[in-house]
Structure formats: structure tokens, C-alpha cells
């Protein structure tokens, strides 16, 4: 691992000022230090976010606000999160290991890098790590990789479970720039498709810092569910995951949001499923017919075509569980 | 390559001896680099002054400088759990914890569990249930298990297995590890 300095800023101003001058933020460090040990990331100046007042979890009648430095384990166990936004708690508890969840943060989780093995091994070419070097994944080991949102330059899947849960809750992200200005964007606009610039993964501007995630309260959110399908029962990334939030009072679907993980180059909303359900009666047939539409436009690689079938089944199971 | 962080555990400790029966070696004289910083960690209730680089992991600080080599280095990437310690009462992997960020926090390692030579109930249960074979993952397993019981996640064998998933045992001693945790939780 390359040597680096670690600055402990005495406030948000100092932190984002240092970020604007090229320093890299470190939150829980569970992904960044893995990458640094493998020389995939080579930061020379780190900015420690731990001293900053960004750990609060605030609940009101209308919303949930998660400080960017709130720990995954604390958010997962928060009684209001469990009761009113269960998909968040379920997605977090399906993530990583207990030790990593005690370290990893909400902001860091959203910005974790892909698990594509070519990205994480500097012995290989990778357009995301070295722009223009090529993508061996397209003809190589791609069983775990994306089938939606891919480009000829990159098929890396996005690894966050939390992000999939948060986009069905239509969460937004509070950002702070080095000049002190703040803005709020929908989480759905944070991650970018790879296109021909797979190394540009988010819409964050240079030095911009995630300070919080805001989640509106909703009836659908209270009836939400996260299903994760993986190669072993725990401590593994998703082959396919499905997040559902649904309000189907009196047997009619009033509000429905569905998204998937493990299949997209970014957290993937499934409007084709939502449109087939919205305003329709909630019956086993409408659920099955809607789930069968999941994954339109998929472009599987050589080893991951099974994800198309698995996605449809995972979406159906998640819909059934959320409405049971 | 793919999945190497899970399956390719490099179980070669930094020193040739993996057992801890020998006296702790004298801390190596730190090589002072430009970035070196002087810190004081609180380890097992005692202050531990160290000189480290910002990139030094808590794991390396404990093993290579403090001579506390009960905490083990397996994958060094957060995947195996052999390096599990408690920081302010929470279990974490020390390989992905920077030593400088652990200042001002209460750190507990496997060496800090026994009281006056009496094994912690979880340690005693691992002995009674034969919860290990080679023993390399055992300190991490025990630190994780102690935290698991305090968290209230020992309600069933299935729950124990799920909440121990951050600790890998390549000997496959899992049934006895679960039995040891179940016994220790019931005793408590």
C-alpha cells in the first residue's frame, strides 16, 4: 500500500476545503483500504471524516435523515427504520459481515466500487481503472457482472444493496461542495451509466462530499422488502437482489416501486414492472405478469444470462413477500 | 483472481510461529518515515504508546509493534475475520482499521479477555466444545462470538451462524464453534 497522509479536519469547512484541493475522503475505510492494499486506489492525502458531526439518525413524521457517517449496523438496528422503512434495514443486514457493518457508513456504502475482479486486480486491463485499456470481462469471467446498463467499455455491476433499497424509497442525497455551497439530488441521479467513460461513476463534482441521505416517509415504504439471492447464505455480494415498496390498500395497487441489484451497472429501477401494477388489482396473476416483465433491454454477457430468469423470479418473490 | 479475497486466504503469518505460547517478541524498532506519527492506543485497559505511519493498520500495530500477536492476519482484506478485535465494544476487523484512527478508543484483543488467568466463558466454551483445529482463526472467532452474545444474536443456531459469517474457519470447525457459542450464551 502506498504511503499517505491523514488529515483530521476540525469541521465541515476544513474537510471540504481539503477535498477541493485534491484530498480523498475516508469514511469507514472498509472499501478504500482494501483497494489501496491492492494498489487499485493510490491516494496520497486522505481526509478523515470521522471527526465530523455526520453520524445522526433523525426521524420525523415525514422523513428519515441518515448522516453520511452513520454506521451500517446502527441504521439497520434503528427501531424506526425497522418499523417504517424495513427495506433499508433488510438491505443493510444482507450486506457484508457484522464486523464490516460496524465500520461501514451510509455515505461510503453508496460510493463503494464495483466487485468486478478485473477492476480489483491491477494485473488486468480495465477501462474503469485505466481508461482506454480495455475490458477483459466481456469475454472473461463475467458470471457476477451486469446485464443492464452495460456498454462495450464496461459491464461492471454496482455492488451496493443499500442503494437499491434507497431508490425504491426515492431517497435524496445532500451534498456539500468545497466552496461551502450545498445541493440535494435524487439518489437515482447519483450514479452514472458507464457509457464510454466508465471511470466516471457518479455525478459528484470535484471535492463534493455526501453529508446525508434523506428518505421520505410513505405508506409504500412501510410495506417494503429486500430479497437478496447469492451463492452462499451470508457475507456475499448479490447475484440478483430485488427491492419492493408497495401500497395496495383495499386490493388495488396505489403506489409501487421496484428496483434490482446485482444486475445493473448502477442501482436499477424497474419501471416496466411498476407500470404493469400501478392502478391494477393486487392478485397473484397481476404480480406474476408484472414480474415477468423485469429486465427489459438486458444484454447478458457470456456467463450471466441466467440472471434474466433469476431477476424475474426474485422480483416476484419480493412482491409476494411484501404483500403477504 | 476472481473471488480471491474469499478463497485465497494467505494464512502465512508475518512470523514463522503461529502459536502464541512463546513470550511476545520485543517490539521492533520503528523506522521513522516522513509521515510517522506518535500515538497512544488504549489496549486491554493499558496505554500503549506507538510510532506508526498513517497507513499502518491496527492489526500491524498490534502484531508487529506491540507484540500482541494473538490477533491474527489472514486475508488482510476484511474477508476472513481472523483479525477481529473490539473497538469501543464493537467488533471490527483490525486489518481495515487505521491505527491512528483508533486513538482515544477502548481496544480489546484476545489477550484482554481472560481475567487473572481465568478464561473468559467463551474461551472456556471453545475448549470444552473443541471449537477449533489448527487454531489460527480462533482468536477472531472468539472475539466475534463475545460480541455476538453481547449483541443478543445467539437466539438460535441459525442466528449464530448468520452473525458469525464474518469469521471463516478453513478447518471447518463450524459445528463445534456454534456449539461453543450456544453454550457460552446459555451460561451467561
mmCIF file of N, CA, C and O in Angstrom, chain A residues 1-6 26-30 33-34 37-38 46 48-50 69 71 73-74 93 96-103 115-118 121 124 141 232 234-236, chain B residues 1-2 5-6 33 35 53-57 60 76-81 84 90-98 100-101 105 140 144 151 161-168 170:
data_model
loop_
_atom_site.group_PDB
_atom_site.id
_atom_site.type_symbol
_atom_site.label_atom_id
_atom_site.label_comp_id
_atom_site.label_asym_id
_atom_site.label_seq_id
_atom_site.Cartn_x
_atom_site.Cartn_y
_atom_site.Cartn_z
ATOM 1 N N UNK A 1 0.851 -1.202 0.000
ATOM 2 C CA UNK A 1 0.000 0.000 0.000
ATOM 3 C C UNK A 1 0.884 1.249 0.000
ATOM 4 O O UNK A 1 1.804 1.359 0.789
ATOM 5 N N UNK A 2 0.555 2.152 -0.883
ATOM 6 C CA UNK A 2 1.304 3.397 -0.967
ATOM 7 C C UNK A 2 1.111 4.220 0.306
ATOM 8 O O UNK A 2 0.054 4.199 0.920
ATOM 9 N N UNK A 3 2.137 4.948 0.679
ATOM 10 C CA UNK A 3 2.048 5.791 1.867
ATOM 11 C C UNK A 3 1.118 6.973 1.612
ATOM 12 O O UNK A 3 0.992 7.448 0.482
ATOM 13 N N UNK A 4 0.463 7.414 2.680
ATOM 14 C CA UNK A 4 -0.410 8.592 2.547
ATOM 15 C C UNK A 4 -0.395 9.381 3.849
ATOM 16 O O UNK A 4 0.032 8.882 4.896
ATOM 17 N N UNK A 5 -0.865 10.595 3.773
ATOM 18 C CA UNK A 5 -1.093 11.389 4.978
ATOM 19 C C UNK A 5 -2.569 11.304 5.324
ATOM 20 O O UNK A 5 -3.403 10.986 4.470
ATOM 21 N N UNK A 6 -2.893 11.562 6.579
ATOM 22 C CA UNK A 6 -4.284 11.520 7.028
ATOM 23 C C UNK A 6 -4.567 12.797 7.809
ATOM 24 O O UNK A 6 -3.983 13.017 8.875
ATOM 25 N N UNK A 26 -12.022 9.653 3.558
ATOM 26 C CA UNK A 26 -12.132 8.281 4.055
ATOM 27 C C UNK A 26 -13.215 8.246 5.128
ATOM 28 O O UNK A 26 -13.171 9.006 6.093
ATOM 29 N N UNK A 27 -14.204 7.364 4.906
ATOM 30 C CA UNK A 27 -15.305 7.219 5.875
ATOM 31 C C UNK A 27 -15.009 5.984 6.731
ATOM 32 O O UNK A 27 -14.111 6.017 7.564
ATOM 33 N N UNK A 28 -15.711 4.874 6.495
ATOM 34 C CA UNK A 28 -15.404 3.670 7.262
ATOM 35 C C UNK A 28 -14.095 3.034 6.839
ATOM 36 O O UNK A 28 -13.445 2.337 7.617
ATOM 37 N N UNK A 29 -13.720 3.251 5.585
ATOM 38 C CA UNK A 29 -12.439 2.739 5.094
ATOM 39 C C UNK A 29 -12.465 1.290 4.654
ATOM 40 O O UNK A 29 -11.447 0.767 4.193
ATOM 41 N N UNK A 30 -13.612 0.621 4.777
ATOM 42 C CA UNK A 30 -13.609 -0.821 4.508
ATOM 43 C C UNK A 30 -13.406 -1.136 3.032
ATOM 44 O O UNK A 30 -12.887 -2.203 2.703
ATOM 45 N N UNK A 33 -9.544 1.012 1.860
ATOM 46 C CA UNK A 33 -8.285 0.397 2.295
ATOM 47 C C UNK A 33 -8.052 -0.948 1.613
ATOM 48 O O UNK A 33 -6.913 -1.308 1.328
ATOM 49 N N UNK A 34 -9.124 -1.694 1.328
ATOM 50 C CA UNK A 34 -8.951 -2.899 0.503
ATOM 51 C C UNK A 34 -8.330 -2.530 -0.834
ATOM 52 O O UNK A 34 -7.386 -3.163 -1.306
ATOM 53 N N UNK A 37 -4.689 -1.412 -0.538
ATOM 54 C CA UNK A 37 -3.751 -2.523 -0.307
ATOM 55 C C UNK A 37 -3.431 -3.234 -1.615
ATOM 56 O O UNK A 37 -2.357 -3.822 -1.757
ATOM 57 N N UNK A 38 -4.373 -3.222 -2.539
ATOM 58 C CA UNK A 38 -4.152 -3.881 -3.831
ATOM 59 C C UNK A 38 -3.697 -2.895 -4.910
ATOM 60 O O UNK A 38 -3.668 -3.245 -6.101
ATOM 61 N N UNK A 46 -5.382 11.592 2.560
ATOM 62 C CA UNK A 46 -6.723 11.213 2.993
ATOM 63 C C UNK A 46 -7.251 12.238 3.989
ATOM 64 O O UNK A 46 -6.493 12.821 4.770
ATOM 65 N N UNK A 48 -9.940 12.478 6.995
ATOM 66 C CA UNK A 48 -10.700 11.634 7.915
ATOM 67 C C UNK A 48 -12.056 12.274 8.206
ATOM 68 O O UNK A 48 -12.124 13.376 8.752
ATOM 69 N N UNK A 49 -13.134 11.585 7.833
ATOM 70 C CA UNK A 49 -14.473 12.131 8.062
ATOM 71 C C UNK A 49 -15.007 11.789 9.454
ATOM 72 O O UNK A 49 -16.057 12.285 9.859
ATOM 73 N N UNK A 50 -14.282 10.944 10.182
ATOM 74 C CA UNK A 50 -14.809 10.506 11.479
ATOM 75 C C UNK A 50 -14.996 11.646 12.482
ATOM 76 O O UNK A 50 -15.938 11.608 13.265
ATOM 77 N N UNK A 69 -22.112 9.588 7.894
ATOM 78 C CA UNK A 69 -21.176 8.776 8.684
ATOM 79 C C UNK A 69 -21.892 7.872 9.685
ATOM 80 O O UNK A 69 -21.240 7.265 10.543
ATOM 81 N N UNK A 71 -23.237 4.543 10.994
ATOM 82 C CA UNK A 71 -22.741 3.193 10.692
ATOM 83 C C UNK A 71 -23.864 2.298 10.191
ATOM 84 O O UNK A 71 -24.996 2.384 10.645
ATOM 85 N N UNK A 73 -24.489 -0.744 10.837
ATOM 86 C CA UNK A 73 -25.121 -1.551 11.887
ATOM 87 C C UNK A 73 -26.108 -0.732 12.702
ATOM 88 O O UNK A 73 -27.151 -1.238 13.123
ATOM 89 N N UNK A 74 -25.791 0.530 12.938
ATOM 90 C CA UNK A 74 -26.679 1.360 13.751
ATOM 91 C C UNK A 74 -27.960 1.687 12.993
ATOM 92 O O UNK A 74 -29.053 1.704 13.567
ATOM 93 N N UNK A 93 -28.685 -5.470 6.576
ATOM 94 C CA UNK A 93 -28.358 -6.730 7.260
ATOM 95 C C UNK A 93 -27.958 -7.823 6.271
ATOM 96 O O UNK A 93 -27.302 -8.795 6.655
ATOM 97 N N UNK A 96 -22.438 -7.440 3.605
ATOM 98 C CA UNK A 96 -21.143 -7.631 4.275
ATOM 99 C C UNK A 96 -21.265 -8.553 5.487
ATOM 100 O O UNK A 96 -22.049 -9.495 5.494
ATOM 101 N N UNK A 97 -20.452 -8.262 6.517
ATOM 102 C CA UNK A 97 -20.420 -9.079 7.731
ATOM 103 C C UNK A 97 -20.704 -8.171 8.927
ATOM 104 O O UNK A 97 -20.657 -6.949 8.806
ATOM 105 N N UNK A 98 -20.991 -8.764 10.098
ATOM 106 C CA UNK A 98 -21.226 -7.904 11.270
ATOM 107 C C UNK A 98 -20.064 -6.942 11.529
ATOM 108 O O UNK A 98 -20.295 -5.778 11.880
ATOM 109 N N UNK A 99 -18.828 -7.416 11.384
ATOM 110 C CA UNK A 99 -17.691 -6.530 11.640
ATOM 111 C C UNK A 99 -17.660 -5.371 10.644
ATOM 112 O O UNK A 99 -17.440 -4.213 11.023
ATOM 113 N N UNK A 100 -17.858 -5.688 9.367
ATOM 114 C CA UNK A 100 -17.823 -4.635 8.344
ATOM 115 C C UNK A 100 -18.984 -3.666 8.547
ATOM 116 O O UNK A 100 -18.845 -2.450 8.358
ATOM 117 N N UNK A 101 -20.145 -4.178 8.940
ATOM 118 C CA UNK A 101 -21.296 -3.291 9.175
ATOM 119 C C UNK A 101 -21.068 -2.361 10.361
ATOM 120 O O UNK A 101 -21.670 -1.292 10.437
ATOM 121 N N UNK A 102 -20.213 -2.778 11.311
ATOM 122 C CA UNK A 102 -19.865 -1.888 12.424
ATOM 123 C C UNK A 102 -18.917 -0.779 11.990
ATOM 124 O O UNK A 102 -18.710 0.182 12.722
ATOM 125 N N UNK A 103 -18.312 -0.931 10.834
ATOM 126 C CA UNK A 103 -17.321 0.040 10.354
ATOM 127 C C UNK A 103 -17.872 0.873 9.198
ATOM 128 O O UNK A 103 -17.674 2.079 9.140
ATOM 129 N N UNK A 115 -17.275 -4.819 -7.567
ATOM 130 C CA UNK A 115 -16.521 -6.024 -7.203
ATOM 131 C C UNK A 115 -15.970 -6.742 -8.427
ATOM 132 O O UNK A 115 -15.404 -7.833 -8.283
ATOM 133 N N UNK A 116 -16.127 -6.181 -9.603
ATOM 134 C CA UNK A 116 -15.579 -6.826 -10.807
ATOM 135 C C UNK A 116 -14.113 -7.191 -10.561
ATOM 136 O O UNK A 116 -13.293 -6.343 -10.200
ATOM 137 N N UNK A 117 -13.803 -8.473 -10.753
ATOM 138 C CA UNK A 117 -12.468 -8.948 -10.440
ATOM 139 C C UNK A 117 -11.378 -8.328 -11.287
ATOM 140 O O UNK A 117 -10.223 -8.230 -10.858
ATOM 141 N N UNK A 118 -11.717 -7.891 -12.478
ATOM 142 C CA UNK A 118 -10.717 -7.253 -13.341
ATOM 143 C C UNK A 118 -10.404 -5.844 -12.855
ATOM 144 O O UNK A 118 -9.255 -5.395 -12.904
ATOM 145 N N UNK A 121 -7.966 -6.143 -9.797
ATOM 146 C CA UNK A 121 -6.673 -6.807 -9.972
ATOM 147 C C UNK A 121 -5.871 -6.014 -10.997
ATOM 148 O O UNK A 121 -6.191 -6.020 -12.193
ATOM 149 N N UNK A 124 -4.650 -6.896 -14.715
ATOM 150 C CA UNK A 124 -5.513 -6.937 -15.896
ATOM 151 C C UNK A 124 -5.813 -5.532 -16.408
ATOM 152 O O UNK A 124 -5.719 -4.558 -15.669
ATOM 153 N N UNK A 141 -14.408 -13.732 -17.168
ATOM 154 C CA UNK A 141 -15.210 -14.155 -16.021
ATOM 155 C C UNK A 141 -16.259 -13.083 -15.752
ATOM 156 O O UNK A 141 -15.987 -12.063 -15.134
ATOM 157 N N UNK A 232 -23.962 -17.923 -1.394
ATOM 158 C CA UNK A 232 -23.997 -18.519 -0.058
ATOM 159 C C UNK A 232 -24.908 -17.661 0.801
ATOM 160 O O UNK A 232 -25.268 -16.549 0.423
ATOM 161 N N UNK A 234 -24.740 -15.911 3.512
ATOM 162 C CA UNK A 234 -24.408 -14.613 4.087
ATOM 163 C C UNK A 234 -22.988 -14.226 3.693
ATOM 164 O O UNK A 234 -22.210 -15.051 3.221
ATOM 165 N N UNK A 235 -22.656 -12.955 3.945
ATOM 166 C CA UNK A 235 -21.352 -12.373 3.626
ATOM 167 C C UNK A 235 -20.975 -12.665 2.168
ATOM 168 O O UNK A 235 -19.925 -13.234 1.876
ATOM 169 N N UNK A 236 -21.850 -12.260 1.262
ATOM 170 C CA UNK A 236 -21.583 -12.437 -0.157
ATOM 171 C C UNK A 236 -22.350 -11.365 -0.929
ATOM 172 O O UNK A 236 -23.402 -10.921 -0.496
ATOM 173 N N UNK B 1 -7.996 -15.431 -9.415
ATOM 174 C CA UNK B 1 -8.200 -13.987 -9.327
ATOM 175 C C UNK B 1 -9.552 -13.662 -8.763
ATOM 176 O O UNK B 1 -9.695 -13.100 -7.700
ATOM 177 N N UNK B 2 -10.590 -14.111 -9.479
ATOM 178 C CA UNK B 2 -11.933 -13.774 -9.021
ATOM 179 C C UNK B 2 -12.233 -14.524 -7.741
ATOM 180 O O UNK B 2 -11.996 -15.711 -7.628
ATOM 181 N N UNK B 5 -10.302 -12.878 -2.664
ATOM 182 C CA UNK B 5 -10.304 -12.387 -1.291
ATOM 183 C C UNK B 5 -11.002 -13.369 -0.362
ATOM 184 O O UNK B 5 -10.794 -13.339 0.824
ATOM 185 N N UNK B 6 -11.807 -14.241 -0.919
ATOM 186 C CA UNK B 6 -12.502 -15.188 -0.063
ATOM 187 C C UNK B 6 -11.755 -16.505 0.002
ATOM 188 O O UNK B 6 -11.540 -17.063 1.058
ATOM 189 N N UNK B 33 9.477 7.237 9.297
ATOM 190 C CA UNK B 33 9.359 7.823 7.969
ATOM 191 C C UNK B 33 8.872 9.258 8.111
ATOM 192 O O UNK B 33 8.564 9.723 9.202
ATOM 193 N N UNK B 35 6.168 10.508 7.349
ATOM 194 C CA UNK B 35 4.786 10.657 7.777
ATOM 195 C C UNK B 35 4.536 10.118 9.182
ATOM 196 O O UNK B 35 3.416 10.140 9.662
ATOM 197 N N UNK B 53 2.942 4.878 10.912
ATOM 198 C CA UNK B 53 2.584 5.671 9.738
ATOM 199 C C UNK B 53 1.060 5.739 9.651
ATOM 200 O O UNK B 53 0.373 4.851 10.150
ATOM 201 N N UNK B 54 0.543 6.752 8.979
ATOM 202 C CA UNK B 54 -0.918 6.811 8.830
ATOM 203 C C UNK B 54 -1.504 5.561 8.179
ATOM 204 O O UNK B 54 -2.631 5.183 8.462
ATOM 205 N N UNK B 55 -0.718 4.908 7.318
ATOM 206 C CA UNK B 55 -1.242 3.740 6.622
ATOM 207 C C UNK B 55 -1.164 2.463 7.466
ATOM 208 O O UNK B 55 -1.642 1.421 7.042
ATOM 209 N N UNK B 56 -0.540 2.532 8.623
ATOM 210 C CA UNK B 56 -0.392 1.323 9.449
ATOM 211 C C UNK B 56 -1.757 0.860 9.962
ATOM 212 O O UNK B 56 -2.489 1.630 10.580
ATOM 213 N N UNK B 57 -2.067 -0.401 9.714
ATOM 214 C CA UNK B 57 -3.329 -0.929 10.227
ATOM 215 C C UNK B 57 -3.212 -1.177 11.722
ATOM 216 O O UNK B 57 -2.110 -1.397 12.260
ATOM 217 N N UNK B 60 -1.454 -4.490 12.187
ATOM 218 C CA UNK B 60 0.006 -4.484 12.139
ATOM 219 C C UNK B 60 0.595 -3.786 13.363
ATOM 220 O O UNK B 60 1.649 -4.187 13.873
ATOM 221 N N UNK B 76 -6.108 -10.082 5.290
ATOM 222 C CA UNK B 76 -5.710 -8.670 5.324
ATOM 223 C C UNK B 76 -6.608 -7.797 4.438
ATOM 224 O O UNK B 76 -6.221 -6.716 4.030
ATOM 225 N N UNK B 77 -7.813 -8.292 4.132
ATOM 226 C CA UNK B 77 -8.751 -7.545 3.285
ATOM 227 C C UNK B 77 -10.168 -7.517 3.876
ATOM 228 O O UNK B 77 -11.116 -7.186 3.171
ATOM 229 N N UNK B 78 -10.326 -7.898 5.124
ATOM 230 C CA UNK B 78 -11.648 -7.829 5.742
ATOM 231 C C UNK B 78 -12.556 -8.997 5.455
ATOM 232 O O UNK B 78 -13.717 -8.986 5.857
ATOM 233 N N UNK B 79 -12.037 -10.025 4.782
ATOM 234 C CA UNK B 79 -12.913 -11.114 4.358
ATOM 235 C C UNK B 79 -12.935 -12.306 5.306
ATOM 236 O O UNK B 79 -13.860 -13.101 5.260
ATOM 237 N N UNK B 80 -11.910 -12.468 6.145
ATOM 238 C CA UNK B 80 -11.808 -13.727 6.902
ATOM 239 C C UNK B 80 -12.113 -13.579 8.373
ATOM 240 O O UNK B 80 -12.468 -14.556 9.025
ATOM 241 N N UNK B 81 -11.954 -12.409 8.951
ATOM 242 C CA UNK B 81 -12.309 -12.191 10.352
ATOM 243 C C UNK B 81 -11.257 -12.623 11.360
ATOM 244 O O UNK B 81 -11.481 -12.478 12.568
ATOM 245 N N UNK B 84 -10.267 -9.985 14.055
ATOM 246 C CA UNK B 84 -11.344 -9.285 14.767
ATOM 247 C C UNK B 84 -10.909 -8.859 16.172
ATOM 248 O O UNK B 84 -10.379 -9.668 16.934
ATOM 249 N N UNK B 90 -17.408 -2.642 20.066
ATOM 250 C CA UNK B 90 -17.946 -3.184 18.812
ATOM 251 C C UNK B 90 -16.880 -4.015 18.105
ATOM 252 O O UNK B 90 -15.713 -3.621 18.055
ATOM 253 N N UNK B 91 -17.320 -5.134 17.534
ATOM 254 C CA UNK B 91 -16.338 -5.960 16.818
ATOM 255 C C UNK B 91 -16.049 -5.345 15.447
ATOM 256 O O UNK B 91 -16.971 -4.960 14.725
ATOM 257 N N UNK B 92 -14.780 -5.269 15.127
ATOM 258 C CA UNK B 92 -14.343 -4.735 13.834
ATOM 259 C C UNK B 92 -13.187 -5.594 13.333
ATOM 260 O O UNK B 92 -12.599 -6.369 14.089
ATOM 261 N N UNK B 93 -12.869 -5.444 12.051
ATOM 262 C CA UNK B 93 -11.667 -6.102 11.537
ATOM 263 C C UNK B 93 -10.502 -5.109 11.636
ATOM 264 O O UNK B 93 -10.566 -4.007 11.091
ATOM 265 N N UNK B 94 -9.457 -5.521 12.352
ATOM 266 C CA UNK B 94 -8.355 -4.590 12.598
ATOM 267 C C UNK B 94 -7.494 -4.386 11.358
ATOM 268 O O UNK B 94 -6.741 -3.421 11.278
ATOM 269 N N UNK B 95 -7.625 -5.277 10.352
ATOM 270 C CA UNK B 95 -6.821 -5.104 9.134
ATOM 271 C C UNK B 95 -7.284 -3.899 8.322
ATOM 272 O O UNK B 95 -6.504 -3.339 7.560
ATOM 273 N N UNK B 96 -8.567 -3.536 8.454
ATOM 274 C CA UNK B 96 -9.096 -2.391 7.699
ATOM 275 C C UNK B 96 -9.318 -1.184 8.615
ATOM 276 O O UNK B 96 -10.032 -0.254 8.263
ATOM 277 N N UNK B 97 -8.716 -1.241 9.801
ATOM 278 C CA UNK B 97 -8.775 -0.117 10.739
ATOM 279 C C UNK B 97 -7.402 0.528 10.773
ATOM 280 O O UNK B 97 -6.398 -0.164 10.982
ATOM 281 N N UNK B 98 -7.332 1.820 10.534
ATOM 282 C CA UNK B 98 -6.051 2.511 10.645
ATOM 283 C C UNK B 98 -5.740 2.752 12.118
ATOM 284 O O UNK B 98 -6.594 3.238 12.872
ATOM 285 N N UNK B 100 -4.020 4.986 13.575
ATOM 286 C CA UNK B 100 -4.147 6.378 14.033
ATOM 287 C C UNK B 100 -5.603 6.748 14.309
ATOM 288 O O UNK B 100 -5.895 7.597 15.141
ATOM 289 N N UNK B 101 -6.532 6.072 13.621
ATOM 290 C CA UNK B 101 -7.956 6.370 13.854
ATOM 291 C C UNK B 101 -8.489 5.648 15.080
ATOM 292 O O UNK B 101 -9.649 5.853 15.440
ATOM 293 N N UNK B 105 -9.941 5.392 21.746
ATOM 294 C CA UNK B 105 -10.985 4.374 21.820
ATOM 295 C C UNK B 105 -10.477 3.184 22.627
ATOM 296 O O UNK B 105 -9.273 2.921 22.661
ATOM 297 N N UNK B 140 -9.986 -14.638 16.434
ATOM 298 C CA UNK B 140 -11.019 -13.838 15.765
ATOM 299 C C UNK B 140 -12.406 -14.409 15.992
ATOM 300 O O UNK B 140 -13.369 -13.666 16.207
ATOM 301 N N UNK B 144 -15.294 -12.352 17.952
ATOM 302 C CA UNK B 144 -16.572 -12.142 17.290
ATOM 303 C C UNK B 144 -17.706 -12.741 18.120
ATOM 304 O O UNK B 144 -18.776 -12.138 18.277
ATOM 305 N N UNK B 151 -24.433 -8.649 21.732
ATOM 306 C CA UNK B 151 -25.400 -8.017 20.820
ATOM 307 C C UNK B 151 -26.785 -8.663 20.928
ATOM 308 O O UNK B 151 -27.772 -8.114 20.435
ATOM 309 N N UNK B 161 -25.006 -18.765 13.323
ATOM 310 C CA UNK B 161 -24.253 -18.967 12.076
ATOM 311 C C UNK B 161 -24.269 -17.704 11.219
ATOM 312 O O UNK B 161 -23.246 -17.295 10.661
ATOM 313 N N UNK B 162 -25.443 -17.074 11.119
ATOM 314 C CA UNK B 162 -25.544 -15.876 10.297
ATOM 315 C C UNK B 162 -24.654 -14.749 10.849
ATOM 316 O O UNK B 162 -23.941 -14.088 10.095
ATOM 317 N N UNK B 163 -24.703 -14.580 12.154
ATOM 318 C CA UNK B 163 -23.958 -13.459 12.757
ATOM 319 C C UNK B 163 -22.490 -13.801 13.005
ATOM 320 O O UNK B 163 -21.732 -12.961 13.472
ATOM 321 N N UNK B 164 -22.076 -15.028 12.704
ATOM 322 C CA UNK B 164 -20.650 -15.393 12.702
ATOM 323 C C UNK B 164 -20.101 -15.456 11.285
ATOM 324 O O UNK B 164 -18.967 -15.918 11.073
ATOM 325 N N UNK B 165 -20.868 -14.995 10.303
ATOM 326 C CA UNK B 165 -20.457 -15.197 8.912
ATOM 327 C C UNK B 165 -19.233 -14.371 8.531
ATOM 328 O O UNK B 165 -18.623 -14.613 7.489
ATOM 329 N N UNK B 166 -18.844 -13.425 9.373
ATOM 330 C CA UNK B 166 -17.629 -12.666 9.088
ATOM 331 C C UNK B 166 -16.357 -13.366 9.525
ATOM 332 O O UNK B 166 -15.276 -12.800 9.409
ATOM 333 N N UNK B 167 -16.483 -14.581 10.033
ATOM 334 C CA UNK B 167 -15.311 -15.331 10.501
ATOM 335 C C UNK B 167 -15.257 -16.676 9.804
ATOM 336 O O UNK B 167 -16.128 -17.522 9.980
ATOM 337 N N UNK B 168 -14.194 -16.855 9.027
ATOM 338 C CA UNK B 168 -14.042 -18.080 8.251
ATOM 339 C C UNK B 168 -13.101 -19.035 8.988
ATOM 340 O O UNK B 168 -12.104 -18.609 9.577
ATOM 341 N N UNK B 170 -11.055 -22.381 7.935
ATOM 342 C CA UNK B 170 -10.765 -23.263 6.809
ATOM 343 C C UNK B 170 -10.608 -24.705 7.245
ATOM 344 O O UNK B 170 -10.590 -25.612 6.435
#
